[in-house]
Coordinates of C-alpha atoms and ligand atoms in Angstrom, one line a residue:
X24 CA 42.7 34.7 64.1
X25 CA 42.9 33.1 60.4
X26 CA 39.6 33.2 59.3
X27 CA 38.4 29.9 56.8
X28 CA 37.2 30.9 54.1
X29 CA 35.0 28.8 51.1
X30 CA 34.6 30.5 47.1
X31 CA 31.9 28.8 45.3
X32 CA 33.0 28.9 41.5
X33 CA 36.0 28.7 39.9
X34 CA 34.9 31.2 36.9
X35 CA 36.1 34.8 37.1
X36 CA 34.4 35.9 39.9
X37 CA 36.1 33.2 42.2
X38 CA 39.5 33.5 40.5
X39 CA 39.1 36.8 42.0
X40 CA 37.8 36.4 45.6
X41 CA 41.0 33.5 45.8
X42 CA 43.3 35.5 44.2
X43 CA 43.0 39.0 47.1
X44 CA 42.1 36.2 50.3
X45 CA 45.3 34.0 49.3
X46 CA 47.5 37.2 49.1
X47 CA 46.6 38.0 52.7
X48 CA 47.6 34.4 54.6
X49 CA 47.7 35.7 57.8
X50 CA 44.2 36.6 57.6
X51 CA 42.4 34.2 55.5
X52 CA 42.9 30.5 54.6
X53 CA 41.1 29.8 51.4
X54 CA 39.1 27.2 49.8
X55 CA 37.4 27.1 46.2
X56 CA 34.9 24.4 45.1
X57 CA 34.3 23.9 41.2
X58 CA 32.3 21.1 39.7
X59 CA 33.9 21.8 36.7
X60 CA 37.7 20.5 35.7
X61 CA 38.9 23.6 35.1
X62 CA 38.8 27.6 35.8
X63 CA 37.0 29.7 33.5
X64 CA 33.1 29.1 34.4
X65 CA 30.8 30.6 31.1
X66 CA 34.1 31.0 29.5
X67 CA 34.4 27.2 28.7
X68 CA 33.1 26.5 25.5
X69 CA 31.3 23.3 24.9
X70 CA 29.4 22.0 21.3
X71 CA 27.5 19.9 24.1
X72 CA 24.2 20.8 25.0
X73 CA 21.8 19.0 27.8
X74 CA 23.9 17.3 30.5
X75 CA 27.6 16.6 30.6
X76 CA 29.2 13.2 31.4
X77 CA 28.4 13.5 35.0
X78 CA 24.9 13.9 34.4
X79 CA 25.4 17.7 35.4
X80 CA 23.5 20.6 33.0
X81 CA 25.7 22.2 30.7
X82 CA 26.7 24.7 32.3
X83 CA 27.8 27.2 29.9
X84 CA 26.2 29.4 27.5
X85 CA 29.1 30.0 25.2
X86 CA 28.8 29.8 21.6
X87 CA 31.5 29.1 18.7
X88 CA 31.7 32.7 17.0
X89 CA 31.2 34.4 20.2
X90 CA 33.5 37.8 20.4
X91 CA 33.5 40.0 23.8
X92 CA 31.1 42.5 23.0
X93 CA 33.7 45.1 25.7
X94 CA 37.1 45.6 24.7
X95 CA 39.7 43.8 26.7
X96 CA 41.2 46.8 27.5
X97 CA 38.4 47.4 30.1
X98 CA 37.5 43.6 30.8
X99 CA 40.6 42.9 32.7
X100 CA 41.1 43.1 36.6
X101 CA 42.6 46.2 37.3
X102 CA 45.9 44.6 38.5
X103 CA 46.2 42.2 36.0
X104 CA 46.1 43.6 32.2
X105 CA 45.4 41.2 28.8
X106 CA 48.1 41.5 26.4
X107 CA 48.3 44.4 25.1
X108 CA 48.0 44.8 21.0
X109 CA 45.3 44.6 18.5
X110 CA 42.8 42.9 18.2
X111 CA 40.4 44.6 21.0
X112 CA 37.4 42.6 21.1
X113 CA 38.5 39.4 21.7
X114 CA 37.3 35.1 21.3
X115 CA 36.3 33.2 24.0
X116 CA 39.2 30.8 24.0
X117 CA 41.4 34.0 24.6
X118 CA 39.6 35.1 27.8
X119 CA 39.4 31.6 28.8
X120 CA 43.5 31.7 28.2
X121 CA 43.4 35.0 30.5
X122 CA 41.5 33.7 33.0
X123 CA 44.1 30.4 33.6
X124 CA 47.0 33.0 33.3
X125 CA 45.6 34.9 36.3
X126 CA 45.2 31.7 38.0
X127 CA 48.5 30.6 37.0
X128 CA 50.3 33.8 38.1
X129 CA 48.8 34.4 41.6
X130 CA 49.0 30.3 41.8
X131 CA 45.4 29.6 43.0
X132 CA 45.2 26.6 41.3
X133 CA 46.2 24.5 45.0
X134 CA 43.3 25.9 46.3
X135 CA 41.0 24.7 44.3
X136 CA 38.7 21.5 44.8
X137 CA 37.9 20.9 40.8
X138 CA 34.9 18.4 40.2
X139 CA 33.5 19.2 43.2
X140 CA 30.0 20.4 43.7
X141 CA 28.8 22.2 46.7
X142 CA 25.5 20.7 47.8
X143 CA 24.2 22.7 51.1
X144 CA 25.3 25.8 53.0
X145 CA 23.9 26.4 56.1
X146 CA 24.4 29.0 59.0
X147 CA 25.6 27.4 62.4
X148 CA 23.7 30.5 64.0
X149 CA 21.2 33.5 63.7
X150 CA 24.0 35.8 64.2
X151 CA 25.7 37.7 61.8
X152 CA 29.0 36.9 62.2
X153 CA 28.0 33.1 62.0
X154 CA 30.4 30.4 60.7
X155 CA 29.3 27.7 57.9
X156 CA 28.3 24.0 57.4
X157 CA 29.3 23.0 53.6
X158 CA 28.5 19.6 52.4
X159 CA 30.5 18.6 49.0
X160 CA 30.9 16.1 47.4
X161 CA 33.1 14.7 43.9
X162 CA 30.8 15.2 40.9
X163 CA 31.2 11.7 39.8
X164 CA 30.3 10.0 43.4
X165 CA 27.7 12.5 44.2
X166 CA 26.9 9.7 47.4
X167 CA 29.9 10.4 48.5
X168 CA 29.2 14.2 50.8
X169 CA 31.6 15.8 53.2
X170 CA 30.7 18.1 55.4
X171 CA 33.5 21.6 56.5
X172 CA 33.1 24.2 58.8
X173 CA 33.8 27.8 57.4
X174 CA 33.8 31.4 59.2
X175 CA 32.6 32.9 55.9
X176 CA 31.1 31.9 52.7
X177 CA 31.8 33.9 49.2
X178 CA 29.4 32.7 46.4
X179 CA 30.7 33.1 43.1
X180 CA 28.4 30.9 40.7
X181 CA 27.6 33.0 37.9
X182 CA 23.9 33.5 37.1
X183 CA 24.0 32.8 32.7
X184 CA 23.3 29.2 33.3
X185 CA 20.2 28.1 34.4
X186 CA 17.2 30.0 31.5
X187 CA 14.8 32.1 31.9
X188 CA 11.6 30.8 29.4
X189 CA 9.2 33.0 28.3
X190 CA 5.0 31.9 28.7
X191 CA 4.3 32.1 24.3
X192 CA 1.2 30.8 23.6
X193 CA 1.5 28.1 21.0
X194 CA 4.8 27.6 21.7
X195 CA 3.6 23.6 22.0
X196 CA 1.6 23.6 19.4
X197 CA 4.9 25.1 17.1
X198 CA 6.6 22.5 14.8
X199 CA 9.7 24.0 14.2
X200 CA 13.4 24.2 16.3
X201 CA 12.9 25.8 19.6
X202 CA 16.1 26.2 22.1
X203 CA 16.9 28.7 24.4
X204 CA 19.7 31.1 24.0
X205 CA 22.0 28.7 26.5
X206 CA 21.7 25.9 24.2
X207 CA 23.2 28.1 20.7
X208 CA 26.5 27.3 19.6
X209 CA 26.5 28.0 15.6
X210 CA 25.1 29.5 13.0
X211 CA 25.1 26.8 10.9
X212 CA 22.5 24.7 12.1
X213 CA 19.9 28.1 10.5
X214 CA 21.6 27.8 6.9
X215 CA 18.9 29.4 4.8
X216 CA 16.2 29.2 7.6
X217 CA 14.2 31.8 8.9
X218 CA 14.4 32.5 12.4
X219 CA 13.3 34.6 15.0
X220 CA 15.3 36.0 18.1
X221 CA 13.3 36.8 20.4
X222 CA 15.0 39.3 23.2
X223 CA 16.8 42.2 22.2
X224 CA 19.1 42.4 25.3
X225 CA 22.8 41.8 24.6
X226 CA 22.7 37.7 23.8
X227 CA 19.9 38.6 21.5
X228 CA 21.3 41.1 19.6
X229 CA 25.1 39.3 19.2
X230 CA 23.1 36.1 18.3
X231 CA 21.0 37.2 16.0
X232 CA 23.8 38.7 13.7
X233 CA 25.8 35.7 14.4
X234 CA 23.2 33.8 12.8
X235 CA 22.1 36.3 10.2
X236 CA 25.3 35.2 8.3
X237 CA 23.6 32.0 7.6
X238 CA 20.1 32.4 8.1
X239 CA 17.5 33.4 4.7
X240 CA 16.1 36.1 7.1
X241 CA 16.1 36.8 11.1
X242 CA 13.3 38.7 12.8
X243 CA 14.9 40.1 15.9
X244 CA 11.3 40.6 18.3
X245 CA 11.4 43.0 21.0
X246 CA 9.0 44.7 23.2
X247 CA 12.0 47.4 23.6
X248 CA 12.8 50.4 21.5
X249 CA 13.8 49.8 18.2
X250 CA 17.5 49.5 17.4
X251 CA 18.2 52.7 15.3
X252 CA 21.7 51.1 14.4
X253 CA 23.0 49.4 11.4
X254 CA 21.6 46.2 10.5
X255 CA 22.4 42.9 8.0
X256 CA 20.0 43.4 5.1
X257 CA 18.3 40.0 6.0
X258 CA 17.2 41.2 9.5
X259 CA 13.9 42.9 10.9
X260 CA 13.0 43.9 13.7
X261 CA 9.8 43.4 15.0
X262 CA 7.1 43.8 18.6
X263 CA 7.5 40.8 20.8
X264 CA 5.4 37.6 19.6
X265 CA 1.6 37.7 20.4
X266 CA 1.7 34.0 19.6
X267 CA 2.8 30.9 17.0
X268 CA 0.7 28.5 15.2
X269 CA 2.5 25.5 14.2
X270 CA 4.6 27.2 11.6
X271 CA 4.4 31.2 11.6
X272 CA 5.1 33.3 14.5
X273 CA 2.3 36.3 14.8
X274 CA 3.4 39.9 16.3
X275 CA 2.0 42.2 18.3
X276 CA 1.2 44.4 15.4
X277 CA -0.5 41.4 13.8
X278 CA 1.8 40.5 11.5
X279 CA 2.1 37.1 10.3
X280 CA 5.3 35.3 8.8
X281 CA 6.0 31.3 8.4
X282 CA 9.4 30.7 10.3
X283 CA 11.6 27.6 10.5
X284 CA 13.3 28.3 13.7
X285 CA 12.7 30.5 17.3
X286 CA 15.5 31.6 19.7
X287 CA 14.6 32.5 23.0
X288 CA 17.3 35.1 23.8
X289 CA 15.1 36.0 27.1
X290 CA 17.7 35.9 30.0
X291 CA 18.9 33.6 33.2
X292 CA 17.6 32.8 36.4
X293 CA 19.5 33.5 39.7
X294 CA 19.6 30.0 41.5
X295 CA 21.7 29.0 44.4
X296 CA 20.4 25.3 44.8
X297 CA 22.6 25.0 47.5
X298 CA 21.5 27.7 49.9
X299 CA 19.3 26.0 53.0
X300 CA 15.9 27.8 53.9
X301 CA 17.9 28.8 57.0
X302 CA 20.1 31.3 54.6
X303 CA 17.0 33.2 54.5
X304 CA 18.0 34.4 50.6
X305 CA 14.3 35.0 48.8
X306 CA 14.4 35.6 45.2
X307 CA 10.8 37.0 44.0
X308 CA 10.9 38.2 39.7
X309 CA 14.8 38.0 39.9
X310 CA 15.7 39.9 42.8
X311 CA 17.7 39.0 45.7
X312 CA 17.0 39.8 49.5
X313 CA 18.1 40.7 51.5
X314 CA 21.8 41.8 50.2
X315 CA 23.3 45.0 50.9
X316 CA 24.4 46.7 47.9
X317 CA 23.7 44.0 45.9
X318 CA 26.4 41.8 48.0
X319 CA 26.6 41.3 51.4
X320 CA 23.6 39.6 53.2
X321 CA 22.1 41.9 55.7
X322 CA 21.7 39.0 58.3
X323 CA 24.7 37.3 58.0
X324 CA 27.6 38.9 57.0
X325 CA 29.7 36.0 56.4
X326 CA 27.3 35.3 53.1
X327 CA 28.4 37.3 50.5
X328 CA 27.6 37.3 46.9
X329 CA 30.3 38.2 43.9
X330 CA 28.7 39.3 40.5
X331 CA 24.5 39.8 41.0
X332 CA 24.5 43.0 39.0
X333 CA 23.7 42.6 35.1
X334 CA 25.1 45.4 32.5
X335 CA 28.3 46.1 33.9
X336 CA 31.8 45.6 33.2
X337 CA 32.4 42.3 35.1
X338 CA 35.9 41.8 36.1
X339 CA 36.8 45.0 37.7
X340 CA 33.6 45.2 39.3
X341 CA 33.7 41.5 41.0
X342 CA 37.5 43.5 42.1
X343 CA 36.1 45.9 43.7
X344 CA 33.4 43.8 45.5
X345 CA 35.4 41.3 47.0
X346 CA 37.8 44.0 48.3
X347 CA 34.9 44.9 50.2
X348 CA 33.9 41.9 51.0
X349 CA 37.2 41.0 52.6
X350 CA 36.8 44.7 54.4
X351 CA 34.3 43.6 55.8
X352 CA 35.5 40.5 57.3
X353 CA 38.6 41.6 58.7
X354 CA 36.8 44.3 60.7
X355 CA 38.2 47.1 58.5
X356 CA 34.6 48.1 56.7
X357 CA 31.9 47.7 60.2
X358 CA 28.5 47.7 57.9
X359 CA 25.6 49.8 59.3
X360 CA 23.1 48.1 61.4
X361 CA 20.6 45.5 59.4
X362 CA 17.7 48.1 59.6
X363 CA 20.0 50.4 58.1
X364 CA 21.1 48.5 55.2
X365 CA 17.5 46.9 54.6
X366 CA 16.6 51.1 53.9
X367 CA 19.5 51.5 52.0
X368 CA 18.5 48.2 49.4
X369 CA 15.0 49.3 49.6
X370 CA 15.7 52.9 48.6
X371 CA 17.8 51.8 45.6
X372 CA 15.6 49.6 44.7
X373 CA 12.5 52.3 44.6
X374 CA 14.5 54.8 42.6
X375 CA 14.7 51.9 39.7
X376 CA 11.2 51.6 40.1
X377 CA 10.3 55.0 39.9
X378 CA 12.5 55.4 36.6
X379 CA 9.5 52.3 35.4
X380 CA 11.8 49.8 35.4
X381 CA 10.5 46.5 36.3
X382 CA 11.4 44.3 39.4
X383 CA 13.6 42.2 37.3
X384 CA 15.8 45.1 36.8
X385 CA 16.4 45.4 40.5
X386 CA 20.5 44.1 39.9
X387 CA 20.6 45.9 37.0
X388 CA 23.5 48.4 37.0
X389 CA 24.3 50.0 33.2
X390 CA 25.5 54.0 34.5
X391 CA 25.1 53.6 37.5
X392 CA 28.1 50.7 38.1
X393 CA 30.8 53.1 38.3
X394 CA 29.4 55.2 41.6
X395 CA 28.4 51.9 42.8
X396 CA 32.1 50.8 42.0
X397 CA 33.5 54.3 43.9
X398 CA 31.3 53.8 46.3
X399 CA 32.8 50.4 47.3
X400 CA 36.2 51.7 47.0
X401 CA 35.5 54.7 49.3
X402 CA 33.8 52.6 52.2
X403 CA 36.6 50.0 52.1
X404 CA 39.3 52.5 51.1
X405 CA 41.1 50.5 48.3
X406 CA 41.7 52.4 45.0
X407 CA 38.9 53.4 42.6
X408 CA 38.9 51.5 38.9
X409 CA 40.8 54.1 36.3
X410 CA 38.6 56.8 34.9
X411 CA 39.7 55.5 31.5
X412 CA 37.9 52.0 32.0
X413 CA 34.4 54.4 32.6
X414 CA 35.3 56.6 29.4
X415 CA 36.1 53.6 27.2
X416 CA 32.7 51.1 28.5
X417 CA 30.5 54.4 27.9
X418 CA 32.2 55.2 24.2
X419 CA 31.8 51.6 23.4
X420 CA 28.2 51.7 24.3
X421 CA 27.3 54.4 22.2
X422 CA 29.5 53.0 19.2
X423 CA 27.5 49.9 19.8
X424 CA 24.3 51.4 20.0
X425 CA 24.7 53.3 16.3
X426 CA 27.2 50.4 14.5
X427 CA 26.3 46.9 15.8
X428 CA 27.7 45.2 12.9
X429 CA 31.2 46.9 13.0
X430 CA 31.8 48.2 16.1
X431 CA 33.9 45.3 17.3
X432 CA 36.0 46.5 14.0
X433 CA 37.9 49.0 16.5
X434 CA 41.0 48.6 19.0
X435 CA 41.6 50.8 21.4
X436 CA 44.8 51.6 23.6
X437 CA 45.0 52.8 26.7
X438 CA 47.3 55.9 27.4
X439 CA 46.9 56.4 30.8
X440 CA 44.6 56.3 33.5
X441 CA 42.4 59.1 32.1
X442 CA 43.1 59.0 28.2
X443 CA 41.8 56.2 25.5
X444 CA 42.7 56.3 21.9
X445 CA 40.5 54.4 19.1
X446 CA 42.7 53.0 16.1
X447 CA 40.4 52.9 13.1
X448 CA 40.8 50.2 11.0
X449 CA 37.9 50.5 8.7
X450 CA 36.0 53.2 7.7
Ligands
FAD30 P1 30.7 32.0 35.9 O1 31.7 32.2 34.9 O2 29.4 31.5 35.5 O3 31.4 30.9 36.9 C1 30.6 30.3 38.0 C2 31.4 29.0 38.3 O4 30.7 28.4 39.4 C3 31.3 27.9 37.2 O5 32.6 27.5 36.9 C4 30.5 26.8 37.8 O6 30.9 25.5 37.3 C5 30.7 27.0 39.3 N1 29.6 26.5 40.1 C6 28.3 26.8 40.1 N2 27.6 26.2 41.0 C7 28.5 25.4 41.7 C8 28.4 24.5 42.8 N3 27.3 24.2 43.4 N4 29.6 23.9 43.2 C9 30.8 24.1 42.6 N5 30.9 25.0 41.6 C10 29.8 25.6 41.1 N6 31.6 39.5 30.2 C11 32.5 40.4 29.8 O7 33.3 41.0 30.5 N7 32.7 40.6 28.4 C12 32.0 39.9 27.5 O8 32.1 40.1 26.3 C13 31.0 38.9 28.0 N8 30.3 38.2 27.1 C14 29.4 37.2 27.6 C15 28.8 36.4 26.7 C16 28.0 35.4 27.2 C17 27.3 34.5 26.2 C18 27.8 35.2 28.6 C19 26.9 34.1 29.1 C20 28.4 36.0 29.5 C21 29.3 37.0 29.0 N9 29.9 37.9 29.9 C22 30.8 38.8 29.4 C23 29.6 37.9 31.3 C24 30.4 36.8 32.1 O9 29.4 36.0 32.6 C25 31.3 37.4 33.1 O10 32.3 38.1 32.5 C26 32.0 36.4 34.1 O11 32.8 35.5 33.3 C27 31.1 35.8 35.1 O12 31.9 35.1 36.0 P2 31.4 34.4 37.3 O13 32.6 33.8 38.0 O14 30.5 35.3 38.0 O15 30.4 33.2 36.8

């Protein structure tokens, strides 16, 4: 039986799931639903910040200078390569253009439903092979709701849109420009400013050197290890923010300095507005239950979730997920029982916790994305990602760790599936 089928998103993730479900027509008939008015998702750059003409939140958190902080080489879905050639690291309009070639070459654009916002999804039953109740409806009549039945569900709506804010004390009381990390788009607005980023994670660190170039001075504040990398001479790193006054921010090693500016480079939440209580999804300090490996619901395996995990190399591993996904809902992949899977979460889970990381980390993947990659491809038996893609994200890392400011000043190549060659251009 053809098996109905409804993507949420239209970014990369959902290009994805409708690019493997449409290639397999005797099995699946697919639907996508994107509020925007065009594929990319984050990779849609907007100078707009607030809502857009629809009275929808901006939805993504692209900025103007923004590079790929991976090189393409290992960005790309494993079947479907950027152009090859220099440069490596590339602009957002070029993965935008990458994304809408993909689209364009496995023609998924017919099944998409643009400007069209899912509203609820609900289980018709308890069980877990239960079918689906969408209600949708055009983003510019939102009174204007339909309501389709689906066998199975994929969600694919990103989680680098809706902020996470930090409690600061003072933070009221301070008089300069506050936004979060979502609403940055260029580092002009901070010409001879001083600023502080606060958030050390990837956005933090990319942002604050993008605005270093401007800025009189940026404070990059982080309750993490200090960066023992190459720095701009007008940045500093300091301990997290103990409070503000109305126009000086004070560390946690007491240090006082006047700033003009603060950047909250402090993460996303995960939301999925559209999920009824009946999903049964919790979300407690930005983990997700109950989902087997980080994907699949354990009650209903019709609900499955495309691109939780944080630090990892995205496209090949939202490949490797939905090929599971689809494993598992043509019967080739049988899941273990729910008790089984609940342990399995749990277990991985308490091994993160007993390494101290906090509950928030629970998604997060870093080394351990490529057994949890092989580990999808050997359940659902589809090919593992190249060795080369591992060996290239893990040399990358440590180049970015010691030479932030230049190590996007590389290109690699690919020789084969096992072999990666740097071509220096500066020294
Ligand atoms: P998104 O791209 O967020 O797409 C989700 C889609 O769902 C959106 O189009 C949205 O409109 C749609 N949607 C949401 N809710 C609904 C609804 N209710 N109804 C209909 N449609 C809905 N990754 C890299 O590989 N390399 C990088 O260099 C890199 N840099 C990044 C820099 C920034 C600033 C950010 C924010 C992310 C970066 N990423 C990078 C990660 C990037 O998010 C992933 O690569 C990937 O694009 C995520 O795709 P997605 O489909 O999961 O989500």
């Amino acid at each position: 039986m053809v098996q109905k089928v409804a993507v949420i998103g239209g970014g990369a993730a959902g290009l994805c799931a409708l690019r493997h479900l449409t290639a397999r027509p005797e099995q699946f008939q697919a639907v996508a639903f994107e509020q925007n008015s065009r594929v990319g998702g984050t990779w849609i750059f907007t100078n707009k910040i607030g809502k857009d003409e629809n009275g929808l939140p901006i939805f993504s958190s692209m900025y103007k200078n923004l590079r790929t902080n991976l090189p393409k080489e290992v960005m790309a879905f494993p079947d479907f390569p950027f152009k090859t050639g220099a440069p490596s690291f590339i602009s957002h309009e070029e993965v935008l253009q990458y994304l809408e070639n993909y689209a364009t070459h496995y023609r998924l654009y017919k099944y998409i439903k643009f400007q069209t916002i899912v509203e609820t999804v609900r289980p018709l039953k308890g069980d877990n092979n239960t079918s689906w109740e969408l209600t949708y409806c055009p983003v510019k009549e939102r009174d204007q709701s339909c309501t389709e039945l689906f066998d199975a569900v994929i969600v694919c709506n990103g989680h680098y849109s809706v902020p996470l804010y930090p409690d600061i004390v003072g933070l009221e009381d301070f008089a300069g420009q506050v936004i979060h990390s979502h609403d940055y788009r260029e580092p002009e607005k901070y010409a001879d400013l001083r600023v502080v980023c606060l958030g050390a994670a990837a956005s933090g660190q990319e942002i604050c050197l993008d605005i270093a170039s401007k800025a009189k001075q940026v404070y990059l504040s982080h309750d993490t290890p200090f960066l023992k990398t190459d720095l701009p001479s007008n940045v500093e790193q300091q301990p997290g923010i103990k409070y503000l006054t109305k126009s000086s921010v004070i560390f946690s090693n007491n240090e006082e300095v006047e700033i003009d500016a603060l950047i909250l480079c402090t993460g996303y939440k995960y939301s999925f507005p559209f999920l009824t209580e009946e999903c049964h999804l919790k979300i407690e300090q930005e983990r997700i239950t109950p989902l087997y490996k980080h994907l699949v619901h354990t009650q209903f395996h019709t609900l499955s979730f495309i691109g939780i995990c944080k630090r990892i190399c995205p496209f090949p591993q939202f490949h490797c997920q939905i090929k599971f996904v689809l494993s598992v809902l043509d019967g080739s992949t049988v899941l273990p029982s729910q008790e089984e899977m609940d342990r399995d979460t749990e277990r991985d889970y308490q091994t993160r916790l007993e390494e101290g990381l906090p509950p928030r980390h629970a998604h997060t993947m870093g080394p351990r994305q490529w057994k949890y990659n092989d580990d999808l491809s050997c359940m659902a038996k589809f090919e593992p990602i190249p060795k080369v893609v591992q060996q290239l994200y893990d040399y990358v890392h440590d180049e970015r760790n010691n030479y932030l400011s230049i190590y996007k000043e590389v290109d690699y190549e690919l020789v084969d599936d096992t072999i990666f060659k740097p071509i220096q251009r500066y020294k």
